[in-house]
PDB file of C-alpha atoms and ligand atoms in Angstrom:
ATOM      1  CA  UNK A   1       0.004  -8.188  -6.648  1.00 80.00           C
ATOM      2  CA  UNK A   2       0.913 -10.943  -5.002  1.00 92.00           C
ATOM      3  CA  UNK A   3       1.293 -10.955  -0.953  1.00 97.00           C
ATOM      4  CA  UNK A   4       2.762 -13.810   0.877  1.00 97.00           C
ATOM      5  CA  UNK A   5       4.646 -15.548   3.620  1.00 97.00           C
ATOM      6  CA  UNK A   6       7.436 -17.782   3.756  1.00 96.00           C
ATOM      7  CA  UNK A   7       7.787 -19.216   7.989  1.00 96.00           C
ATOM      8  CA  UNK A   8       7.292 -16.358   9.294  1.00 97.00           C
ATOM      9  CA  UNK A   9       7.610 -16.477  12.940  1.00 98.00           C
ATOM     10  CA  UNK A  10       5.496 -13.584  14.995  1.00 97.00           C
ATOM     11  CA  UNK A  11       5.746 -12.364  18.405  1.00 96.00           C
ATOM     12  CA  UNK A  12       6.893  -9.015  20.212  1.00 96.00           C
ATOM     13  CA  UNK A  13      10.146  -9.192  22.465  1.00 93.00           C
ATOM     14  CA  UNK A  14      10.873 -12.614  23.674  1.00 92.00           C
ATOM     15  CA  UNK A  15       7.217 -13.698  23.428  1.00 95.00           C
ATOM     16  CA  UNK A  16       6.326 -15.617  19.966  1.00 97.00           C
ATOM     17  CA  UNK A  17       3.085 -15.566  19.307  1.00 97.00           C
ATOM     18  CA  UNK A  18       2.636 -17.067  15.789  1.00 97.00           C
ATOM     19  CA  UNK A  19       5.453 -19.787  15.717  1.00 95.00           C
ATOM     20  CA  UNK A  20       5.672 -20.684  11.610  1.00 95.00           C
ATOM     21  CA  UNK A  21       3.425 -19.433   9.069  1.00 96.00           C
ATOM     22  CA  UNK A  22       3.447 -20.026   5.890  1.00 96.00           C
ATOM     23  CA  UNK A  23       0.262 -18.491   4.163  1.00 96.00           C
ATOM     24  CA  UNK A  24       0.054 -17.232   0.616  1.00 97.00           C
ATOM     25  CA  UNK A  25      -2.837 -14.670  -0.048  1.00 97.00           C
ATOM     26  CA  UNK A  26      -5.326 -15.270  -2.706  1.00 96.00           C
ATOM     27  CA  UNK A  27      -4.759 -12.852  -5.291  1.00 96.00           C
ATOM     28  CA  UNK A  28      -7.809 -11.003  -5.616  1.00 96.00           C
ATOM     29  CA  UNK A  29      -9.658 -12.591  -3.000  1.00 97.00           C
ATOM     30  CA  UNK A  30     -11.768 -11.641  -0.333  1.00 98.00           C
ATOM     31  CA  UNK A  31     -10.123 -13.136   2.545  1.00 98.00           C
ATOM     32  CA  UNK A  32     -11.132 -13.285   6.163  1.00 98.00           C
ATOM     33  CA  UNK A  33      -9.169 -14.190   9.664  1.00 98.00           C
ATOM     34  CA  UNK A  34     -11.438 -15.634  11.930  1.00 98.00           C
ATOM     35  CA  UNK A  35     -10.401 -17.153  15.725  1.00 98.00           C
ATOM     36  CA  UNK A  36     -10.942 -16.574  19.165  1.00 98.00           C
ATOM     37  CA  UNK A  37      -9.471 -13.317  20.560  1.00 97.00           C
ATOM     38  CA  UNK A  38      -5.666 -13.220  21.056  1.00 97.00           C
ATOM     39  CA  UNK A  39      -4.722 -16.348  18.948  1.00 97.00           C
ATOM     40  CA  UNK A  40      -2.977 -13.785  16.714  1.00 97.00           C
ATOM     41  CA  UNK A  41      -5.222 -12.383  14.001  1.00 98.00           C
ATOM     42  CA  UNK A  42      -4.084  -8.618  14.828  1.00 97.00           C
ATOM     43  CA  UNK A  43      -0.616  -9.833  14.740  1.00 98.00           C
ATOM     44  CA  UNK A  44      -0.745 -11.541  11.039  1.00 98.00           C
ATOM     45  CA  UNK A  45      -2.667  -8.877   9.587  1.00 97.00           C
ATOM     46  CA  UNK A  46       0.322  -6.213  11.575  1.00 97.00           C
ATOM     47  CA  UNK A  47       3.025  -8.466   9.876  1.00 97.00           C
ATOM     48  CA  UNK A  48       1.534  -8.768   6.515  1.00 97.00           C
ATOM     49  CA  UNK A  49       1.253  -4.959   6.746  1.00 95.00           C
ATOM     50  CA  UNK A  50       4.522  -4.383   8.182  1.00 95.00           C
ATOM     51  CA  UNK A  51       4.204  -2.869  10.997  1.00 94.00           C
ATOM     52  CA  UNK A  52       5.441  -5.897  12.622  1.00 96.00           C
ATOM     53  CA  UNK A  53       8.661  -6.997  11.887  1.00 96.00           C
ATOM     54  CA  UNK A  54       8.978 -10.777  11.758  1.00 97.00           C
ATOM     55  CA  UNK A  55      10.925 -12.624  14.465  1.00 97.00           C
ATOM     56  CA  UNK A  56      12.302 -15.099  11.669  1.00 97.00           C
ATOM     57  CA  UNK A  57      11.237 -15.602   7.998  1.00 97.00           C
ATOM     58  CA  UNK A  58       9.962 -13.398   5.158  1.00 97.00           C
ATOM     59  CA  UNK A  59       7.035 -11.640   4.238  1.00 97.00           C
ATOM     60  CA  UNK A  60       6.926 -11.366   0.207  1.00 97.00           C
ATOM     61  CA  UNK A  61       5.119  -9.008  -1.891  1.00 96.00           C
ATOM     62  CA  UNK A  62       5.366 -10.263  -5.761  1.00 93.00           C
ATOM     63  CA  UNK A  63       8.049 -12.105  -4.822  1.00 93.00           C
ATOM     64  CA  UNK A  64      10.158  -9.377  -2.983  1.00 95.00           C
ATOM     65  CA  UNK A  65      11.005  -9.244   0.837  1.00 96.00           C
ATOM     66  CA  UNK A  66       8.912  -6.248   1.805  1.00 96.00           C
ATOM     67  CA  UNK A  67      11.590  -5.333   4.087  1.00 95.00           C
ATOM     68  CA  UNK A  68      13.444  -4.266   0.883  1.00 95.00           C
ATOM     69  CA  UNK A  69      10.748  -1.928  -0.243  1.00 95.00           C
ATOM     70  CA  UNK A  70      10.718   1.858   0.793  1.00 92.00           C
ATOM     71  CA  UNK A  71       7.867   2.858   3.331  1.00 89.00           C
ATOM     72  CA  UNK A  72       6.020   4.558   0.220  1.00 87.00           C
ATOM     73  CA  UNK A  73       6.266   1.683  -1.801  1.00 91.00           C
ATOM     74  CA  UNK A  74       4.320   0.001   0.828  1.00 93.00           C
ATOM     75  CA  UNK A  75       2.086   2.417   1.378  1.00 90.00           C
ATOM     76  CA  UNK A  76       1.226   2.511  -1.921  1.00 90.00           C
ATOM     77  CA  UNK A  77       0.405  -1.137  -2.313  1.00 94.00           C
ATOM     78  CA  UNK A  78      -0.965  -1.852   1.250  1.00 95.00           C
ATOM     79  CA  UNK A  79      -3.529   0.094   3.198  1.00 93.00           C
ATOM     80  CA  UNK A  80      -3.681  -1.175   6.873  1.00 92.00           C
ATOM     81  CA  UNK A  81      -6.406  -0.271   9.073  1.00 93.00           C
ATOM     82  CA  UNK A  82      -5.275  -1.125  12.305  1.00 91.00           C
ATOM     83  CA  UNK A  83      -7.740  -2.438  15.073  1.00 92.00           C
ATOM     84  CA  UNK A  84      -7.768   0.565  17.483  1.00 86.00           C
ATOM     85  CA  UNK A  85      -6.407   2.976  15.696  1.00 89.00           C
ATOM     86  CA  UNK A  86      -5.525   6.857  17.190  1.00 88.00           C
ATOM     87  CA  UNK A  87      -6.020   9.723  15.643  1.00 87.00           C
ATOM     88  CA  UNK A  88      -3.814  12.978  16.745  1.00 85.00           C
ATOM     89  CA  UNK A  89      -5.962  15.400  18.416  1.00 85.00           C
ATOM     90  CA  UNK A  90      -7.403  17.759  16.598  1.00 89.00           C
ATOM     91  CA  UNK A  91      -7.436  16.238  13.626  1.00 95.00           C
ATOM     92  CA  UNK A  92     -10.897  16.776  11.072  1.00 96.00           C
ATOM     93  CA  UNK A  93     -12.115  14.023   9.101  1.00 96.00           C
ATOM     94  CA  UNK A  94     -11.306  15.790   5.772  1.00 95.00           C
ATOM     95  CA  UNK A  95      -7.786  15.593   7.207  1.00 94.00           C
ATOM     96  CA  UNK A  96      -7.547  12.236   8.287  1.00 95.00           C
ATOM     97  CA  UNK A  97      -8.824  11.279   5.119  1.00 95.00           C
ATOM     98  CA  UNK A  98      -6.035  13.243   3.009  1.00 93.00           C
ATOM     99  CA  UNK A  99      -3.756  11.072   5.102  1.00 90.00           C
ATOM    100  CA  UNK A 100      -4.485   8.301   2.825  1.00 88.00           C
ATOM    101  CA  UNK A 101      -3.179  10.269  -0.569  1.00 88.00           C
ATOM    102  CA  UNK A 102      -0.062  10.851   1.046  1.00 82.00           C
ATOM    103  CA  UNK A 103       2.086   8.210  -0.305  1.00 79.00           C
ATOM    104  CA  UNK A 104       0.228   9.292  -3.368  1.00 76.00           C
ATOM    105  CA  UNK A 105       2.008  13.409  -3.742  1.00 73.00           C
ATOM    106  CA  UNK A 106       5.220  13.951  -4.821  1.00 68.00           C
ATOM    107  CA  UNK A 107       7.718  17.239  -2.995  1.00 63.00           C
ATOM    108  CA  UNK A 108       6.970  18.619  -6.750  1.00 64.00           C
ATOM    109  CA  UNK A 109       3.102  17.921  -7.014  1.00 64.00           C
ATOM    110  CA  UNK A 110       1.318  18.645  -4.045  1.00 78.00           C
ATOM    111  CA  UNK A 111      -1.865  18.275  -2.692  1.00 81.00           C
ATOM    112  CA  UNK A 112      -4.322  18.204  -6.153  1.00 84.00           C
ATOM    113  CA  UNK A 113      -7.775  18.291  -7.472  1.00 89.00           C
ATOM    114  CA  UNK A 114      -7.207  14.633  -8.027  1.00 89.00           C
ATOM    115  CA  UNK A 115      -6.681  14.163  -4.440  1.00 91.00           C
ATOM    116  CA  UNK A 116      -9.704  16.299  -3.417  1.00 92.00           C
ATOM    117  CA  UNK A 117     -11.856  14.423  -5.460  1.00 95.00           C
ATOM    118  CA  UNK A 118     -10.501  11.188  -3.904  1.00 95.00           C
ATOM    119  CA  UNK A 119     -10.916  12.211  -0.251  1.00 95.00           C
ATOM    120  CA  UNK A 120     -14.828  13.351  -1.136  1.00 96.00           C
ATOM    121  CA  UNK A 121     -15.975  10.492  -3.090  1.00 95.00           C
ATOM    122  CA  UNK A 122     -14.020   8.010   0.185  1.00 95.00           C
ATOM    123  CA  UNK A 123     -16.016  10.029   2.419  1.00 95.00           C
ATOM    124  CA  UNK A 124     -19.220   9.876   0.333  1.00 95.00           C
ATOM    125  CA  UNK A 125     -19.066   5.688   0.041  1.00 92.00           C
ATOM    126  CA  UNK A 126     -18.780   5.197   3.809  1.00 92.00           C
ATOM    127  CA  UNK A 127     -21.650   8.340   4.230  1.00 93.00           C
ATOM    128  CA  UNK A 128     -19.466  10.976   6.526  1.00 94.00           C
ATOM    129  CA  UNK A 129     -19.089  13.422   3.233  1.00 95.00           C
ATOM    130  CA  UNK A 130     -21.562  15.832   5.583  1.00 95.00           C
ATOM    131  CA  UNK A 131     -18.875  15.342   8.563  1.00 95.00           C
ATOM    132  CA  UNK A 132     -15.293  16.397   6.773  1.00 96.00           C
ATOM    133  CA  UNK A 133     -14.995  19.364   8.717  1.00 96.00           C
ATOM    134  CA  UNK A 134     -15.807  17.749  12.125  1.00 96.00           C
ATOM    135  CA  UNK A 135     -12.808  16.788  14.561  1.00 95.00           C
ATOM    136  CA  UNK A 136     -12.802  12.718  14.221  1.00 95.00           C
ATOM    137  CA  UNK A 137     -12.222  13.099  18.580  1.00 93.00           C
ATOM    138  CA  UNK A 138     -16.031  14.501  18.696  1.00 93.00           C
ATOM    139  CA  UNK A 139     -17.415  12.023  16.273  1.00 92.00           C
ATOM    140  CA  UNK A 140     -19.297   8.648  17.516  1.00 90.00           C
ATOM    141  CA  UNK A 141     -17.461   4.908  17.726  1.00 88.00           C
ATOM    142  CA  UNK A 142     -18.830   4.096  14.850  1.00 89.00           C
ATOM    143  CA  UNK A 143     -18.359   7.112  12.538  1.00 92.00           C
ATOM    144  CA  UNK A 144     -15.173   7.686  13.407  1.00 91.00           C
ATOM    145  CA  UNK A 145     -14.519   3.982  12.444  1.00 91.00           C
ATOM    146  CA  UNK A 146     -15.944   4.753   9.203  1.00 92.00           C
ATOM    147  CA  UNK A 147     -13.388   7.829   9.037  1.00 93.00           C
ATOM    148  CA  UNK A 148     -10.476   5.123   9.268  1.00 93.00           C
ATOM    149  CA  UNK A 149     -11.905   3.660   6.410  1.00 93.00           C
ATOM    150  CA  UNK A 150     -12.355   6.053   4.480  1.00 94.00           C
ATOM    151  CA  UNK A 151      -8.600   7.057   4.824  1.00 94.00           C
ATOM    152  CA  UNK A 152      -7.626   3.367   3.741  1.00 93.00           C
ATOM    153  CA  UNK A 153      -9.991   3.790   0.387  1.00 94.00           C
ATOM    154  CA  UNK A 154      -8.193   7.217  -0.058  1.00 94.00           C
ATOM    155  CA  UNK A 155      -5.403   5.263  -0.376  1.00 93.00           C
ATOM    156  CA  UNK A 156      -6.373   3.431  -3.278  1.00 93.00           C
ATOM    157  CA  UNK A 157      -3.717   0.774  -3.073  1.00 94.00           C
ATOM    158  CA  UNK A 158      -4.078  -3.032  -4.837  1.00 95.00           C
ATOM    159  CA  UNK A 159      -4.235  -4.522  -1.310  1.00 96.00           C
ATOM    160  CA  UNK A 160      -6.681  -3.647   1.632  1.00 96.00           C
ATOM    161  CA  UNK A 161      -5.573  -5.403   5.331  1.00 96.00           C
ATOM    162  CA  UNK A 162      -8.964  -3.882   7.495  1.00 96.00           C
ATOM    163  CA  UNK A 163      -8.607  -5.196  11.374  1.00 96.00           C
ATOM    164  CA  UNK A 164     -12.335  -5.619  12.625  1.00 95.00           C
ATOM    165  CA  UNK A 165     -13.374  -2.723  10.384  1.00 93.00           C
ATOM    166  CA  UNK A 166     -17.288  -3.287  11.210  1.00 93.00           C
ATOM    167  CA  UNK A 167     -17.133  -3.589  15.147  1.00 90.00           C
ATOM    168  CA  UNK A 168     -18.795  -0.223  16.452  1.00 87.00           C
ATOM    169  CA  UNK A 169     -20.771   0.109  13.369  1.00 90.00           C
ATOM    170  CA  UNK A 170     -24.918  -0.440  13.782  1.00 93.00           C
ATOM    171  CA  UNK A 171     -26.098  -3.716  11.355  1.00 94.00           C
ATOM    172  CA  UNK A 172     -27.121  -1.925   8.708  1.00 92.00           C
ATOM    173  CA  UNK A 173     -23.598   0.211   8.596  1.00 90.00           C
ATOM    174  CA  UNK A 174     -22.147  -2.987   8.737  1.00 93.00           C
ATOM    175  CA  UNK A 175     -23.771  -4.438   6.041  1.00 93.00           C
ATOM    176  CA  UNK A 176     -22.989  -1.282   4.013  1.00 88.00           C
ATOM    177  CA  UNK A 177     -19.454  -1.037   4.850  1.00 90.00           C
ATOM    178  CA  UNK A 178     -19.363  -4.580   3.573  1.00 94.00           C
ATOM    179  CA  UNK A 179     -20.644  -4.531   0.431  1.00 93.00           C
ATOM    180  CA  UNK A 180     -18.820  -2.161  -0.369  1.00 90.00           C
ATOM    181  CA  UNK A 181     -15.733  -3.448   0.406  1.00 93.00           C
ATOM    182  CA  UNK A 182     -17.400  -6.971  -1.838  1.00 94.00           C
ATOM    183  CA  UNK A 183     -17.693  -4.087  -4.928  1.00 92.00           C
ATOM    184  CA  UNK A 184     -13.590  -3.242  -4.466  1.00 91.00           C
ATOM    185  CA  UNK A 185     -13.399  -7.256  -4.342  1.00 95.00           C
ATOM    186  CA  UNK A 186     -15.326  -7.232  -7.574  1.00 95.00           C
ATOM    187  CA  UNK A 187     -13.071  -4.049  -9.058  1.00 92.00           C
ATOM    188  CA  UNK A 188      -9.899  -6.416  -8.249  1.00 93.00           C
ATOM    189  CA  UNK A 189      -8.637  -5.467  -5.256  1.00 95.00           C
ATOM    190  CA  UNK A 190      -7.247  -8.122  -2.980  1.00 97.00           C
ATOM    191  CA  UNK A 191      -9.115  -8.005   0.611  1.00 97.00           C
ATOM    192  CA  UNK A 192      -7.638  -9.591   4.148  1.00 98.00           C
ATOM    193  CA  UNK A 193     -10.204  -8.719   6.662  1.00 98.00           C
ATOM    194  CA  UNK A 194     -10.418  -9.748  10.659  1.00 98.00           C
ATOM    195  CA  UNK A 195     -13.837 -10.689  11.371  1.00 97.00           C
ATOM    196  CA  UNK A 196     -15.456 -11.308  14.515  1.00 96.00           C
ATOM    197  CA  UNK A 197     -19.314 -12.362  13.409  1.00 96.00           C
ATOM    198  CA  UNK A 198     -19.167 -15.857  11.706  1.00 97.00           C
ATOM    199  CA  UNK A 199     -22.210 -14.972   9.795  1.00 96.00           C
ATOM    200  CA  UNK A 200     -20.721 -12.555   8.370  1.00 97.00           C
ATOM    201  CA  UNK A 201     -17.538 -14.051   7.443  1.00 97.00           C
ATOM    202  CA  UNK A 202     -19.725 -16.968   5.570  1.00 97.00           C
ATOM    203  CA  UNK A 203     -21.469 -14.223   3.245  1.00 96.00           C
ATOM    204  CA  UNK A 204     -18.720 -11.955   2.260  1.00 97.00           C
ATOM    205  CA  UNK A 205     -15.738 -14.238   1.890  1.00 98.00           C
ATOM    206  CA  UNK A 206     -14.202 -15.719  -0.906  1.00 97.00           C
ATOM    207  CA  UNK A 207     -11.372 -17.302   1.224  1.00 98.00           C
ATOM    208  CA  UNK A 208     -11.645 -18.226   5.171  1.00 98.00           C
ATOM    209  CA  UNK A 209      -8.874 -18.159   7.330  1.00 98.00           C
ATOM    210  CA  UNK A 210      -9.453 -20.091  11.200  1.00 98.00           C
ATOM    211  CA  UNK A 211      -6.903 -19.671  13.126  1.00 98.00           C
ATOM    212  CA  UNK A 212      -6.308 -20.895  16.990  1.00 97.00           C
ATOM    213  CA  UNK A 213      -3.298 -20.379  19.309  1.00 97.00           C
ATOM    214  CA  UNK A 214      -1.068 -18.687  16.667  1.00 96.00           C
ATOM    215  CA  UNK A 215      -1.777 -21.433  13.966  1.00 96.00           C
ATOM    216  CA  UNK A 216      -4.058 -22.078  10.832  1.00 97.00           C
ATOM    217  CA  UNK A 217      -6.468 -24.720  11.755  1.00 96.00           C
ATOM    218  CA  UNK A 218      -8.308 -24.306   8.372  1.00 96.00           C
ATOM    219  CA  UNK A 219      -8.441 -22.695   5.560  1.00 97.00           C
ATOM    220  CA  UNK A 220     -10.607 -22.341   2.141  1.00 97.00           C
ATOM    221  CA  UNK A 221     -14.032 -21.823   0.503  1.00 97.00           C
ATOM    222  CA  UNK A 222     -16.944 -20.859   3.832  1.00 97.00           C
ATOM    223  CA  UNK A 223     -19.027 -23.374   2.855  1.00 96.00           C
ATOM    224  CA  UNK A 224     -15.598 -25.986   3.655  1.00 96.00           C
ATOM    225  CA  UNK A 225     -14.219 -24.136   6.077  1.00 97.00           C
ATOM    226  CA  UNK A 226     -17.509 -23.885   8.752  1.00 97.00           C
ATOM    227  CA  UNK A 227     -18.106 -26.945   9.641  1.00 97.00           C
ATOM    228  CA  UNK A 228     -19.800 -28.041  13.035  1.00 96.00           C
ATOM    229  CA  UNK A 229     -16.229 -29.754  13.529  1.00 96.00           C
ATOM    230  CA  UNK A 230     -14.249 -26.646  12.767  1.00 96.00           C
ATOM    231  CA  UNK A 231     -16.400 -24.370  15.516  1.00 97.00           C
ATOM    232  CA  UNK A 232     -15.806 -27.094  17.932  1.00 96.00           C
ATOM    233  CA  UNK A 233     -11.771 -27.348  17.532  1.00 96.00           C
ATOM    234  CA  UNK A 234     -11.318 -23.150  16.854  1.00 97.00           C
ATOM    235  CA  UNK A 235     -14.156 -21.803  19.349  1.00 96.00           C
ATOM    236  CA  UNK A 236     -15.291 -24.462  21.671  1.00 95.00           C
ATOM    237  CA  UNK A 237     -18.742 -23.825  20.166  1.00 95.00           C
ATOM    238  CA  UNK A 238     -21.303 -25.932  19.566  1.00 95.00           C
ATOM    239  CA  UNK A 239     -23.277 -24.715  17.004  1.00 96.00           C
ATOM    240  CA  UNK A 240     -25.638 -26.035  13.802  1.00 95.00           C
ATOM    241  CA  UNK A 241     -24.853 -25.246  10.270  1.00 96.00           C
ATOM    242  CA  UNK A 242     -27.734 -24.086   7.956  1.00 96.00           C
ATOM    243  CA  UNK A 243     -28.096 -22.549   4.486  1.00 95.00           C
ATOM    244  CA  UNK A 244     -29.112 -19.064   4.385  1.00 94.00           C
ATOM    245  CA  UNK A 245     -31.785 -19.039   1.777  1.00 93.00           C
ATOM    246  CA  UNK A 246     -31.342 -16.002   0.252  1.00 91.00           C
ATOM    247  CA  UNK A 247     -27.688 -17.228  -0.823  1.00 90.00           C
ATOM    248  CA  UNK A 248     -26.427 -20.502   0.034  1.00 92.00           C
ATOM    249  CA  UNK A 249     -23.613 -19.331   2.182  1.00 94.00           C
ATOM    250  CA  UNK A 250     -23.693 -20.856   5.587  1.00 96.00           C
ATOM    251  CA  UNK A 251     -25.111 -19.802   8.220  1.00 97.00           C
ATOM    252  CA  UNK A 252     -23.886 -20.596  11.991  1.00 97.00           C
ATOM    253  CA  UNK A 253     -26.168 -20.968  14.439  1.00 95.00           C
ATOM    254  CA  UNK A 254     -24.746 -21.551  18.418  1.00 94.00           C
ATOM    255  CA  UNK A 255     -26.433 -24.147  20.212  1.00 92.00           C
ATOM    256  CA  UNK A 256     -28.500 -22.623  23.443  1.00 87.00           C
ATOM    257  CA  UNK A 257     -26.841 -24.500  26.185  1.00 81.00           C
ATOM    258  CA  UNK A 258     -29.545 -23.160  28.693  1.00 83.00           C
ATOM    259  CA  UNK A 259     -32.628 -25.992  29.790  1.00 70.00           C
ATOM    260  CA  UNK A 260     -30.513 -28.597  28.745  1.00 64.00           C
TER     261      UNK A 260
HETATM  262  N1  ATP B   1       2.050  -5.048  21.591  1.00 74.98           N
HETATM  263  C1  ATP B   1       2.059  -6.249  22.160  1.00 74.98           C
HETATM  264  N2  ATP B   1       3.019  -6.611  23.035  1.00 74.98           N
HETATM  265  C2  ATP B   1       3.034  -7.836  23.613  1.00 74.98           C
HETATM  266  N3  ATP B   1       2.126  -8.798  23.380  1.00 74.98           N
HETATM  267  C3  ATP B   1       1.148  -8.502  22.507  1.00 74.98           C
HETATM  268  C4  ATP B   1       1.046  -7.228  21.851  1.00 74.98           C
HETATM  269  N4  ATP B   1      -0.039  -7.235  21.042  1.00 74.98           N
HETATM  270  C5  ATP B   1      -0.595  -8.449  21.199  1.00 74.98           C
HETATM  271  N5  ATP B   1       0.118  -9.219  22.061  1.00 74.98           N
HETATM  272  C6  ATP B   1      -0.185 -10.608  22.455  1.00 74.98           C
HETATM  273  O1  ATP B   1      -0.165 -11.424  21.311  1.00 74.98           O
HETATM  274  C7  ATP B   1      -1.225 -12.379  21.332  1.00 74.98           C
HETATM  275  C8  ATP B   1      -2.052 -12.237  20.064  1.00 74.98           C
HETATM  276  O2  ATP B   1      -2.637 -10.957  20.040  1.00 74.98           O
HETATM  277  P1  ATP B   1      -3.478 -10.433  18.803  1.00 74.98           P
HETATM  278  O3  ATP B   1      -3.740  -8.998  19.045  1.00 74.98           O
HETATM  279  O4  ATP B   1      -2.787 -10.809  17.544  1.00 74.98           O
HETATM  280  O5  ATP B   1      -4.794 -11.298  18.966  1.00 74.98           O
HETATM  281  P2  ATP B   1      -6.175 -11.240  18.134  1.00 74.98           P
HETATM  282  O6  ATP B   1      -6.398 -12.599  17.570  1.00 74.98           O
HETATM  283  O7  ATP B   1      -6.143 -10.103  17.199  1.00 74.98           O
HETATM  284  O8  ATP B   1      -7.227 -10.991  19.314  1.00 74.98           O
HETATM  285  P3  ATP B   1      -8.577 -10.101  19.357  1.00 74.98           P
HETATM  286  O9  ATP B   1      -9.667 -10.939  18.737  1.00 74.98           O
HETATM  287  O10 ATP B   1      -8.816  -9.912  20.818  1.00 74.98           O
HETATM  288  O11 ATP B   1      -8.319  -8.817  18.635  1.00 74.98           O
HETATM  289  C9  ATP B   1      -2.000 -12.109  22.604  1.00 74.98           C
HETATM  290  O12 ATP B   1      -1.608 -13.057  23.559  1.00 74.98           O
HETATM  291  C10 ATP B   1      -1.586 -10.734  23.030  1.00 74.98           C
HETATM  292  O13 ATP B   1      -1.582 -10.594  24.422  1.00 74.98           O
HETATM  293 MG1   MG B   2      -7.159  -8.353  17.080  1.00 74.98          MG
END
């Protein structure tokens, strides 16, 4: 499934924040956005998703204008998992979850087995299966971010858009959360991710995306993409680039500007 955009022009009102993009998603990929906050990763991955409807241009998925498409038809190829997302009050986690089969049921098949066994084994791979029956407004930052994710893996769609899915989450949650979003990469799902910690970016990325001030500064393979160069023009960082040794990938490493 192929996911696309043809100068697409973002903004909300008046205001544009994203003047022309043209960006084609690798099929299959493990993308991430990367940039400094509010040049307009939220709004891409929004517009990809559609929940953002572009100011000028097309977003295509396989070739269609996804404007055409029905909301299920969306929701059945594109989970979203917005950046601060709400959940109703109330809600449990079990139910939050079941959101995520949804655009799955049918007026004549309801809520099945099938769907039960989806919303347990989603809550079982991001480790909340022994919080279903909690109320996601009690839970901590970082498990109820894990509840958000589990509803987008409930939703089993071809294409995952995840806005800073691993911000609240301790290292080692991150890490999990992480691979296993690199094992749905390795099933053949197609991955755009907002990510805020370079590092990580570098090791879990098959595609980077560094964007600045609504634009694409560069895009490609990590170890092209983050370049002592590149931090400079996207972050205003110095930094040095090494290898991490137990993989190759690069690893960023900000200068300390202190005693100098
Ligand atoms: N709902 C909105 N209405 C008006 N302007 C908005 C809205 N959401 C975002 N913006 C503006 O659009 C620009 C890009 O915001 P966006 O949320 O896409 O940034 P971001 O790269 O995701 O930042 P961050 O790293 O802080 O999440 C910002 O200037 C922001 O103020
Ligand atoms: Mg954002």
């Amino acid at each position: 499934m192929m996911l696309q955009t043809e100068s697409v022009r973002m903004g909300y009102g008046e205001r544009t924040v994203v003047r022309e993009l043209t960006l084609e998603i690798p099929q299959g990929g493990f993308s991430v956005i990367v940039g400094p906050n509010g040049c307009g990763k939220s709004t891409v991955l929004r517009t990809l998703g559609r929940m953002l409807r572009p100011q000028a241009g097309r977003v295509l998925i396989d070739a269609r204008d996804i404007r055409s498409l029905r909301t299920r038809e969306v929701a059945r190829r594109i989970g979203l998992l917005p950046q601060s997302p709400h959940a109703p009050d109330g809600v449990t986690v079990a139910d939050l979850v079941g959101r995520g089969r949804y655009p799955h049921q049918r007026i004549w098949r309801q809520w099945s087995r099938e769907d039960e066994r989806i919303v347990a084994q989603s809550l079982e791979e991001v480790g909340l299966l022994d919080c279903a029956d909690r109320a996601v407004s009690e839970l901590s930052g970082g498990q109820r971010q894990r509840a958000w994710i589990a509803m987008a893996l409930a939703q089993q769609t071809p294409i995952l858009l995840l806005d800073e899915p691993t911000t609240y989450l301790d290292i080692a949650h991150q890490i999990s959360v992480l691979d296993l979003c690199s094992t749905l990469h390795e099933q053949g799902r197609t991955l755009v991710m907002v990510l805020h910690d370079l590092n990580m970016a570098a090791r879990y990325a098959t595609h980077v995306i560094a964007m600045r001030d609504g634009g694409i500064i560069r895009q490609g393979r990590p170890e092209d993409v983050f370049t002592e160069t590149m931090l400079r023009d996207v972050f205003d960082l110095d930094a040095s680039i090494l290898k991490d040794p137990n993989n190759g990938r690069p690893l960023i490493v900000p200068k300390d500007r202190r005693n100098q």
